[in-house]
Amino acid sequence: MLNMAILLFISIPVGFLGALTGLGGASILIPILASFGIPLKVAIASSMVSVIATSSGSASSYVKKGISNIKVAMYLEMFTIIGAILGATITTIIPPVYLYFFFAGFLLTSFLKFRDSYEYIYLYENQDKISNWLELKGSYFDEAKNKVIEYEVKNAILGGIGMFIAGLAAGMLGIGAGAFKVTVQENILRLPPKVSSTTSNFIIGMTALAGTSVYLFSGLLNLSLMAPMAIGTTIGAFIGGKILNRLKDDSLRILFFIIVIFLIGQMLYKGLTLK
Amino acid sequence: MNFLKLKNNEKESKFEKAISYLLIIGVSISILFEIIGLSLFYYYFRHLNISGIGMMFIHGKNFFSFLTKLFRGEYAQNNAILFMTFGITILILTPYLRVLISIIYFAFYRNIKYIIITLFVFIILTISLIMH
């Protein structure tokens, strides 16, 4: 039988794994809560609050280091918050059975981020007018390469549309949708990977706030779920963030695949057997 | 030219630090409140069951009327619930305040484009917190 103490202790390794694999705590916790018989909509809405905690906690260190790009984040947040508000509103009105399948389907997009890592050239002679007008560029000090990397953003409008979809899924499913956001930022907006993942973390907190604002008074935010999840995932994510650099990429990838496949199976099973 | 660029970077870095501290302080206070709330919950009820009863759900007309009631102590039937509710409220307010600080920052440097963009985010969030 799940209680708050057990949920807190489950949330610590979940936050840890979420930080290591980039999945985020909520994507893993929601199927676990569902398997314990917590109504899916309550699980989704309550997890959204823990997304604010983990993303704000880890974003703080990246912002301090100057890797996140605040202008890019602010611009993209316009799109993600509208998506999140719309997504959360959809969740409050549709039958829960669809949400199991949407959740399983969206988890598949987590695999998108595993593309070949090739060296981008981050400065262009032909940055599009809108990205240029929006001052979407920046620089950061790359510790691994021991040099300052300057970059310019491309395709601001298309990237904005991509982020609207990310926000829609995040609000609807109570997750950060980090992998999807990173994919849009790296492949469409052409941000360097480090800037992309740290800026995405920054945006996730705001997207989660927009989703939470819809769930706040829908009668779905349960304190006995939110409190232990917020504590546990934040502690876990903090530890995960500290040891992330010490782990080998290959072992992380295997772990990631096993978890995602398990979660997809779990949600499909619950959706198909729901009475 | 380089001097100007350096000065600009310094300003940006101060702003980034301010945001960073706001985030870490907000999350830390919130987590502390949740820990106190959970401990008090066990002290009062002698169990830590996940409960679907009404008092465990956040309720109210909208976020701002909820805040007023919270500070007036209208949710204070039980200190454990009060602490947990405060913790969640602080967590929700953290990114909201972050947008507010960003507006002030862009207004200070008279960056009209980003004042408008940040205001847009702030207004949409405020509307979604009001409209319920």
Short mmCIF file of C-alpha atoms in Angstrom, two decimals:
data_model
loop_
_atom_site.label_atom_id
_atom_site.label_comp_id
_atom_site.label_asym_id
_atom_site.label_seq_id
_atom_site.Cartn_x
_atom_site.Cartn_y
_atom_site.Cartn_z
CA MET A 1 0.00 0.00 0.00
CA LEU A 2 1.45 3.36 -1.07
CA ASN A 3 1.75 6.04 1.59
CA MET A 4 3.53 9.40 1.74
CA ALA A 5 6.72 7.98 3.31
CA ILE A 6 7.01 5.24 0.65
CA LEU A 7 6.24 7.76 -2.12
CA LEU A 8 8.98 10.05 -0.79
CA PHE A 9 11.52 7.20 -0.80
CA ILE A 10 10.43 6.05 -4.27
CA SER A 11 10.73 9.66 -5.51
CA ILE A 12 14.41 9.94 -4.55
CA PRO A 13 15.72 7.23 -6.95
CA VAL A 14 13.14 8.38 -9.52
CA GLY A 15 14.45 11.97 -9.35
CA PHE A 16 17.96 10.54 -9.52
CA LEU A 17 17.22 8.40 -12.59
CA GLY A 18 15.22 11.23 -14.15
CA ALA A 19 18.21 13.55 -13.86
CA LEU A 20 20.68 10.94 -15.14
CA THR A 21 18.65 9.92 -18.17
CA GLY A 22 17.22 13.36 -18.92
CA LEU A 23 13.69 11.94 -18.70
CA GLY A 24 12.79 14.01 -15.63
CA GLY A 25 11.13 12.63 -12.52
CA ALA A 26 7.51 13.04 -13.57
CA SER A 27 7.68 10.80 -16.68
CA ILE A 28 8.75 7.93 -14.43
CA LEU A 29 6.56 8.75 -11.43
CA ILE A 30 3.23 9.06 -13.25
CA PRO A 31 3.19 5.42 -14.48
CA ILE A 32 4.29 4.30 -10.99
CA LEU A 33 1.43 6.25 -9.35
CA ALA A 34 -0.99 4.84 -11.92
CA SER A 35 0.17 1.30 -11.11
CA PHE A 36 -0.70 1.97 -7.45
CA GLY A 37 -4.24 2.87 -8.47
CA ILE A 38 -3.94 6.67 -8.18
CA PRO A 39 -6.35 8.22 -10.74
CA LEU A 40 -4.27 9.21 -13.79
CA LYS A 41 -5.52 12.81 -13.91
CA VAL A 42 -4.62 13.35 -10.23
CA ALA A 43 -1.18 11.78 -10.84
CA ILE A 44 -0.58 14.03 -13.87
CA ALA A 45 -1.69 17.26 -12.16
CA SER A 46 0.22 16.57 -8.94
CA SER A 47 3.42 15.57 -10.77
CA MET A 48 3.43 18.88 -12.62
CA VAL A 49 4.27 20.62 -9.33
CA SER A 50 7.31 18.40 -8.75
CA VAL A 51 8.46 19.34 -12.27
CA ILE A 52 8.64 22.99 -11.10
CA ALA A 53 10.78 21.92 -8.13
CA THR A 54 13.30 19.77 -9.98
CA SER A 55 13.68 22.08 -12.97
CA SER A 56 14.04 25.25 -10.86
CA GLY A 57 16.52 23.47 -8.58
CA SER A 58 18.79 22.31 -11.37
CA ALA A 59 18.27 25.39 -13.58
CA SER A 60 19.67 27.62 -10.84
CA SER A 61 23.20 26.23 -11.14
CA TYR A 62 23.21 26.42 -14.95
CA VAL A 63 21.94 30.00 -14.97
CA LYS A 64 24.65 30.98 -12.51
CA LYS A 65 27.30 29.50 -14.79
CA GLY A 66 25.90 31.59 -17.65
CA ILE A 67 25.20 28.65 -19.95
CA SER A 68 21.42 29.13 -20.19
CA ASN A 69 20.35 31.80 -22.64
CA ILE A 70 17.70 33.93 -20.91
CA LYS A 71 16.54 35.71 -24.08
CA VAL A 72 16.09 32.43 -25.96
CA ALA A 73 14.25 31.04 -22.91
CA MET A 74 11.94 34.05 -22.65
CA TYR A 75 11.13 33.97 -26.37
CA LEU A 76 10.38 30.23 -26.35
CA GLU A 77 8.37 30.44 -23.13
CA MET A 78 5.75 32.49 -25.01
CA PHE A 79 5.00 29.36 -27.02
CA THR A 80 5.39 26.68 -24.36
CA ILE A 81 3.09 28.36 -21.82
CA ILE A 82 0.25 28.72 -24.31
CA GLY A 83 0.75 25.06 -25.29
CA ALA A 84 0.82 23.99 -21.63
CA ILE A 85 -2.36 25.90 -20.72
CA LEU A 86 -4.15 24.37 -23.69
CA GLY A 87 -2.77 20.87 -22.95
CA ALA A 88 -3.76 20.98 -19.27
CA THR A 89 -7.24 22.19 -20.22
CA ILE A 90 -7.60 19.24 -22.62
CA THR A 91 -6.58 16.82 -19.85
CA THR A 92 -9.23 18.16 -17.46
CA ILE A 93 -11.99 17.43 -19.99
CA ILE A 94 -11.10 14.26 -21.96
CA PRO A 95 -11.72 10.68 -20.74
CA PRO A 96 -8.60 9.37 -18.87
CA VAL A 97 -8.24 6.28 -21.09
CA TYR A 98 -6.88 8.42 -23.96
CA LEU A 99 -4.22 9.86 -21.66
CA TYR A 100 -2.58 6.43 -21.16
CA PHE A 101 -2.08 6.10 -24.91
CA PHE A 102 -0.96 9.72 -25.38
CA PHE A 103 1.52 9.22 -22.55
CA ALA A 104 2.93 6.02 -24.06
CA GLY A 105 3.07 7.65 -27.51
CA PHE A 106 4.84 10.75 -26.27
CA LEU A 107 7.43 8.68 -24.38
CA LEU A 108 8.57 7.46 -27.81
CA THR A 109 9.75 11.00 -28.58
CA SER A 110 12.34 10.51 -25.79
CA PHE A 111 14.33 8.44 -28.29
CA LEU A 112 14.57 11.42 -30.63
CA LYS A 113 17.46 12.96 -28.76
CA PHE A 114 19.78 10.09 -29.57
CA ARG A 115 21.11 11.28 -32.85
CA ASP A 116 24.72 11.30 -33.97
CA SER A 117 26.53 14.11 -32.30
CA TYR A 118 28.24 16.12 -35.00
CA GLU A 119 30.04 19.36 -34.67
CA TYR A 120 27.85 22.26 -35.62
CA ILE A 121 29.10 25.55 -36.78
CA TYR A 122 27.19 27.91 -34.57
CA LEU A 123 27.83 31.18 -36.39
CA TYR A 124 26.12 31.84 -39.70
CA GLU A 125 26.39 34.44 -42.38
CA ASN A 126 22.71 34.03 -43.08
CA GLN A 127 20.93 34.09 -39.73
CA ASP A 128 17.25 34.65 -40.57
CA LYS A 129 15.85 38.13 -40.05
CA ILE A 130 13.44 37.24 -37.24
CA SER A 131 16.06 35.41 -35.15
CA ASN A 132 18.42 38.31 -35.74
CA TRP A 133 15.77 40.90 -34.80
CA LEU A 134 15.04 38.92 -31.62
CA GLU A 135 18.75 39.10 -30.68
CA LEU A 136 18.85 35.31 -30.39
CA LYS A 137 22.55 34.68 -29.99
CA GLY A 138 25.04 34.27 -27.19
CA SER A 139 28.28 32.81 -25.95
CA TYR A 140 29.45 30.61 -23.10
CA PHE A 141 32.67 29.14 -21.79
CA ASP A 142 32.91 25.44 -22.60
CA GLU A 143 34.95 23.77 -19.84
CA ALA A 144 35.56 20.55 -21.83
CA LYS A 145 36.84 22.44 -24.90
CA ASN A 146 38.47 25.15 -22.78
CA LYS A 147 37.24 27.96 -25.04
CA VAL A 148 34.42 30.44 -25.49
CA ILE A 149 31.75 29.18 -27.88
CA GLU A 150 29.75 31.84 -29.71
CA TYR A 151 26.47 30.89 -31.35
CA GLU A 152 23.50 32.27 -33.26
CA VAL A 153 19.98 30.87 -33.29
CA LYS A 154 18.16 29.99 -36.53
CA ASN A 155 14.52 29.38 -37.51
CA ALA A 156 12.91 31.27 -34.60
CA ILE A 157 9.34 30.85 -35.90
CA LEU A 158 9.58 27.12 -36.66
CA GLY A 159 11.31 26.58 -33.31
CA GLY A 160 8.47 28.46 -31.60
CA ILE A 161 5.91 26.13 -33.18
CA GLY A 162 7.95 23.12 -32.03
CA MET A 163 8.01 24.50 -28.51
CA PHE A 164 4.24 25.04 -28.60
CA ILE A 165 3.86 21.29 -29.28
CA ALA A 166 6.31 20.53 -26.44
CA GLY A 167 4.28 22.73 -24.10
CA LEU A 168 1.04 21.09 -25.22
CA ALA A 169 2.38 17.62 -24.38
CA ALA A 170 3.92 18.81 -21.10
CA GLY A 171 0.69 20.42 -19.89
CA MET A 172 -1.42 17.50 -21.04
CA LEU A 173 0.74 14.75 -19.53
CA GLY A 174 2.14 16.49 -16.43
CA ILE A 175 5.76 16.04 -17.54
CA GLY A 176 8.66 18.31 -18.45
CA ALA A 177 8.92 17.05 -22.07
CA GLY A 178 12.62 17.87 -21.83
CA ALA A 179 13.84 15.44 -24.51
CA PHE A 180 11.39 16.90 -27.03
CA LYS A 181 12.35 20.47 -26.14
CA VAL A 182 16.05 19.68 -26.52
CA THR A 183 15.41 18.06 -29.90
CA VAL A 184 13.63 21.18 -31.17
CA GLN A 185 16.32 23.46 -29.81
CA GLU A 186 19.23 21.51 -31.24
CA ASN A 187 17.80 20.54 -34.61
CA ILE A 188 15.58 23.48 -35.52
CA LEU A 189 16.97 26.39 -33.52
CA ARG A 190 20.52 25.01 -33.84
CA LEU A 191 21.56 25.72 -30.27
CA PRO A 192 24.76 24.05 -29.01
CA PRO A 193 23.84 20.94 -26.92
CA LYS A 194 24.94 22.40 -23.58
CA VAL A 195 23.01 25.64 -24.09
CA SER A 196 20.04 23.62 -25.33
CA SER A 197 19.76 21.26 -22.35
CA THR A 198 20.31 23.99 -19.75
CA THR A 199 17.93 26.46 -21.42
CA SER A 200 15.35 23.70 -21.77
CA ASN A 201 15.61 23.02 -18.03
CA PHE A 202 14.94 26.69 -17.41
CA ILE A 203 11.88 26.71 -19.70
CA ILE A 204 10.46 23.50 -18.18
CA GLY A 205 9.81 25.28 -14.85
CA MET A 206 7.76 27.99 -16.53
CA THR A 207 5.87 25.49 -18.70
CA ALA A 208 5.03 23.49 -15.58
CA LEU A 209 3.78 26.63 -13.85
CA ALA A 210 1.45 27.36 -16.79
CA GLY A 211 0.10 23.79 -16.65
CA THR A 212 -0.24 23.92 -12.87
CA SER A 213 -2.22 27.16 -13.11
CA VAL A 214 -4.92 25.22 -14.97
CA TYR A 215 -4.81 22.27 -12.57
CA LEU A 216 -4.77 24.47 -9.43
CA PHE A 217 -8.49 24.65 -8.96
CA SER A 218 -9.64 21.67 -10.96
CA GLY A 219 -9.67 19.64 -7.74
CA LEU A 220 -6.80 17.46 -9.00
CA LEU A 221 -3.85 18.78 -6.93
CA ASN A 222 -3.44 16.43 -3.99
CA LEU A 223 -1.13 17.63 -1.19
CA SER A 224 -0.44 14.10 0.05
CA LEU A 225 1.05 13.33 -3.40
CA MET A 226 2.69 16.67 -4.16
CA ALA A 227 4.59 17.08 -0.87
CA PRO A 228 6.51 13.75 -0.87
CA MET A 229 7.08 13.88 -4.64
CA ALA A 230 8.48 17.43 -4.52
CA ILE A 231 10.86 16.54 -1.67
CA GLY A 232 11.98 13.19 -3.09
CA THR A 233 12.47 14.14 -6.74
CA THR A 234 14.35 17.32 -5.82
CA ILE A 235 16.76 15.43 -3.54
CA GLY A 236 17.19 12.70 -6.17
CA ALA A 237 17.71 15.18 -9.02
CA PHE A 238 20.27 17.07 -6.94
CA ILE A 239 22.32 13.90 -6.32
CA GLY A 240 21.86 12.81 -9.95
CA GLY A 241 23.11 16.17 -11.23
CA LYS A 242 26.23 15.90 -9.05
CA ILE A 243 27.33 12.48 -10.36
CA LEU A 244 26.12 12.84 -13.95
CA ASN A 245 29.55 13.70 -15.35
CA ARG A 246 31.19 10.67 -13.73
CA LEU A 247 29.04 8.12 -15.51
CA LYS A 248 29.76 6.55 -18.88
CA ASP A 249 27.41 7.48 -21.71
CA ASP A 250 26.89 3.85 -22.76
CA SER A 251 25.60 2.71 -19.38
CA LEU A 252 23.29 5.72 -19.28
CA ARG A 253 21.88 4.87 -22.70
CA ILE A 254 21.14 1.26 -21.71
CA LEU A 255 19.47 2.45 -18.50
CA PHE A 256 17.45 4.99 -20.46
CA PHE A 257 16.21 2.42 -23.00
CA ILE A 258 15.19 -0.07 -20.32
CA ILE A 259 13.26 2.56 -18.36
CA VAL A 260 11.46 4.05 -21.37
CA ILE A 261 10.44 0.65 -22.77
CA PHE A 262 9.18 -0.39 -19.33
CA LEU A 263 7.18 2.84 -18.91
CA ILE A 264 5.62 2.57 -22.38
CA GLY A 265 4.63 -1.05 -21.67
CA GLN A 266 3.20 -0.10 -18.30
CA MET A 267 1.04 2.73 -19.69
CA LEU A 268 -0.21 0.67 -22.65
CA TYR A 269 -1.11 -2.19 -20.30
CA LYS A 270 -2.99 0.15 -17.95
CA GLY A 271 -4.77 1.83 -20.86
CA LEU A 272 -5.83 -1.48 -22.42
CA THR A 273 -7.01 -3.03 -19.15
CA LEU A 274 -8.81 0.08 -17.86
CA LYS A 275 -12.42 -0.63 -17.11
CA MET B 1 34.41 48.20 -27.80
CA ASN B 2 35.75 45.22 -25.85
CA PHE B 3 35.38 47.19 -22.64
CA LEU B 4 31.70 47.84 -23.39
CA LYS B 5 31.14 44.16 -24.18
CA LEU B 6 32.81 43.16 -20.93
CA LYS B 7 30.65 45.60 -18.96
CA ASN B 8 27.52 44.24 -20.61
CA ASN B 9 28.58 40.69 -19.76
CA GLU B 10 29.07 41.72 -16.13
CA LYS B 11 25.55 43.15 -15.97
CA GLU B 12 24.10 40.01 -17.54
CA SER B 13 26.05 37.84 -15.14
CA LYS B 14 24.65 39.79 -12.14
CA PHE B 15 21.14 39.32 -13.49
CA GLU B 16 21.77 35.60 -14.02
CA LYS B 17 23.04 35.31 -10.47
CA ALA B 18 19.95 37.09 -9.11
CA ILE B 19 17.67 34.67 -10.98
CA SER B 20 19.76 31.73 -9.85
CA TYR B 21 19.50 32.74 -6.18
CA LEU B 22 15.76 33.36 -6.49
CA LEU B 23 15.24 29.84 -7.89
CA ILE B 24 17.38 28.09 -5.30
CA ILE B 25 15.89 30.07 -2.37
CA GLY B 26 12.31 29.47 -3.60
CA VAL B 27 12.82 25.72 -4.02
CA SER B 28 14.70 25.34 -0.73
CA ILE B 29 12.06 27.18 1.35
CA SER B 30 9.33 25.22 -0.37
CA ILE B 31 11.00 21.85 0.30
CA LEU B 32 11.62 22.87 3.93
CA PHE B 33 7.92 23.71 4.35
CA GLU B 34 6.94 20.36 2.84
CA ILE B 35 9.25 18.49 5.22
CA ILE B 36 7.80 20.39 8.22
CA GLY B 37 4.26 19.79 6.88
CA LEU B 38 4.82 16.04 6.48
CA SER B 39 6.38 15.77 9.96
CA LEU B 40 3.45 17.66 11.51
CA PHE B 41 1.02 15.50 9.56
CA TYR B 42 2.49 12.38 11.15
CA TYR B 43 2.52 14.09 14.58
CA TYR B 44 -1.20 14.96 14.37
CA PHE B 45 -2.62 11.92 12.57
CA ARG B 46 -0.12 9.16 13.41
CA HIS B 47 -0.17 7.90 9.84
CA LEU B 48 1.12 9.01 6.43
CA ASN B 49 -1.62 7.59 4.22
CA ILE B 50 -2.27 9.16 0.85
CA SER B 51 -5.69 10.63 1.22
CA GLY B 52 -8.34 11.54 -1.34
CA ILE B 53 -10.40 13.57 1.11
CA GLY B 54 -11.30 17.19 0.37
CA MET B 55 -8.85 18.90 2.73
CA MET B 56 -5.88 17.28 0.95
CA PHE B 57 -6.75 19.04 -2.31
CA ILE B 58 -5.85 22.63 -3.05
CA HIS B 59 -9.07 24.52 -3.64
CA GLY B 60 -10.29 28.08 -4.05
CA LYS B 61 -11.78 30.47 -6.54
CA ASN B 62 -8.52 31.53 -8.18
CA PHE B 63 -4.86 31.73 -7.22
CA PHE B 64 -4.97 35.27 -5.89
CA SER B 65 -8.11 34.83 -3.78
CA PHE B 66 -6.54 31.57 -2.61
CA LEU B 67 -3.38 33.50 -1.59
CA THR B 68 -5.42 36.11 0.31
CA LYS B 69 -7.30 33.40 2.19
CA LEU B 70 -4.07 31.51 2.87
CA PHE B 71 -2.42 34.57 4.42
CA ARG B 72 -5.57 35.38 6.39
CA GLY B 73 -5.29 31.93 7.90
CA GLU B 74 -8.56 30.60 6.51
CA TYR B 75 -6.90 27.29 5.61
CA ALA B 76 -5.49 26.90 9.10
CA GLN B 77 -7.76 24.09 10.28
CA ASN B 78 -4.58 22.08 10.57
CA ASN B 79 -0.97 23.27 10.72
CA ALA B 80 0.34 20.29 8.75
CA ILE B 81 -1.94 21.07 5.80
CA LEU B 82 -1.11 24.77 6.15
CA PHE B 83 2.65 24.16 5.88
CA MET B 84 2.20 21.82 2.92
CA THR B 85 -0.05 24.35 1.16
CA PHE B 86 2.43 27.17 1.83
CA GLY B 87 5.26 25.03 0.44
CA ILE B 88 3.39 24.36 -2.81
CA THR B 89 2.38 28.03 -3.05
CA ILE B 90 6.02 29.18 -2.71
CA LEU B 91 7.00 26.65 -5.36
CA ILE B 92 4.36 28.04 -7.74
CA LEU B 93 5.37 31.63 -7.00
CA THR B 94 9.09 30.98 -7.69
CA PRO B 95 8.97 30.90 -11.52
CA TYR B 96 6.24 33.56 -11.46
CA LEU B 97 8.57 35.94 -9.59
CA ARG B 98 11.33 35.00 -12.00
CA VAL B 99 9.31 36.50 -14.87
CA LEU B 100 8.66 39.62 -12.80
CA ILE B 101 12.41 40.09 -12.14
CA SER B 102 13.10 39.59 -15.85
CA ILE B 103 10.64 42.38 -16.75
CA ILE B 104 12.40 44.72 -14.32
CA TYR B 105 15.78 43.75 -15.78
CA PHE B 106 14.75 44.36 -19.39
CA ALA B 107 12.96 47.60 -18.37
CA PHE B 108 16.13 48.79 -16.63
CA TYR B 109 18.13 48.33 -19.84
CA ARG B 110 15.24 49.66 -21.96
CA ASN B 111 15.14 46.58 -24.17
CA ILE B 112 11.64 47.22 -25.55
CA LYS B 113 11.44 43.93 -27.51
CA TYR B 114 12.13 41.82 -24.45
CA ILE B 115 9.96 43.97 -22.17
CA ILE B 116 7.07 43.12 -24.51
CA ILE B 117 7.98 39.41 -24.74
CA THR B 118 8.40 39.07 -20.96
CA LEU B 119 5.23 41.08 -20.28
CA PHE B 120 3.36 38.77 -22.65
CA VAL B 121 4.52 35.71 -20.67
CA PHE B 122 3.66 37.46 -17.39
CA ILE B 123 0.18 38.52 -18.52
CA ILE B 124 -0.72 35.08 -19.92
CA LEU B 125 0.43 33.41 -16.68
CA THR B 126 -1.50 35.95 -14.57
CA ILE B 127 -4.66 35.46 -16.64
CA SER B 128 -4.41 31.68 -16.33
CA LEU B 129 -3.95 32.02 -12.55
CA ILE B 130 -6.98 34.36 -12.31
CA MET B 131 -9.42 32.68 -14.68
CA HIS B 132 -11.01 29.84 -12.80
#
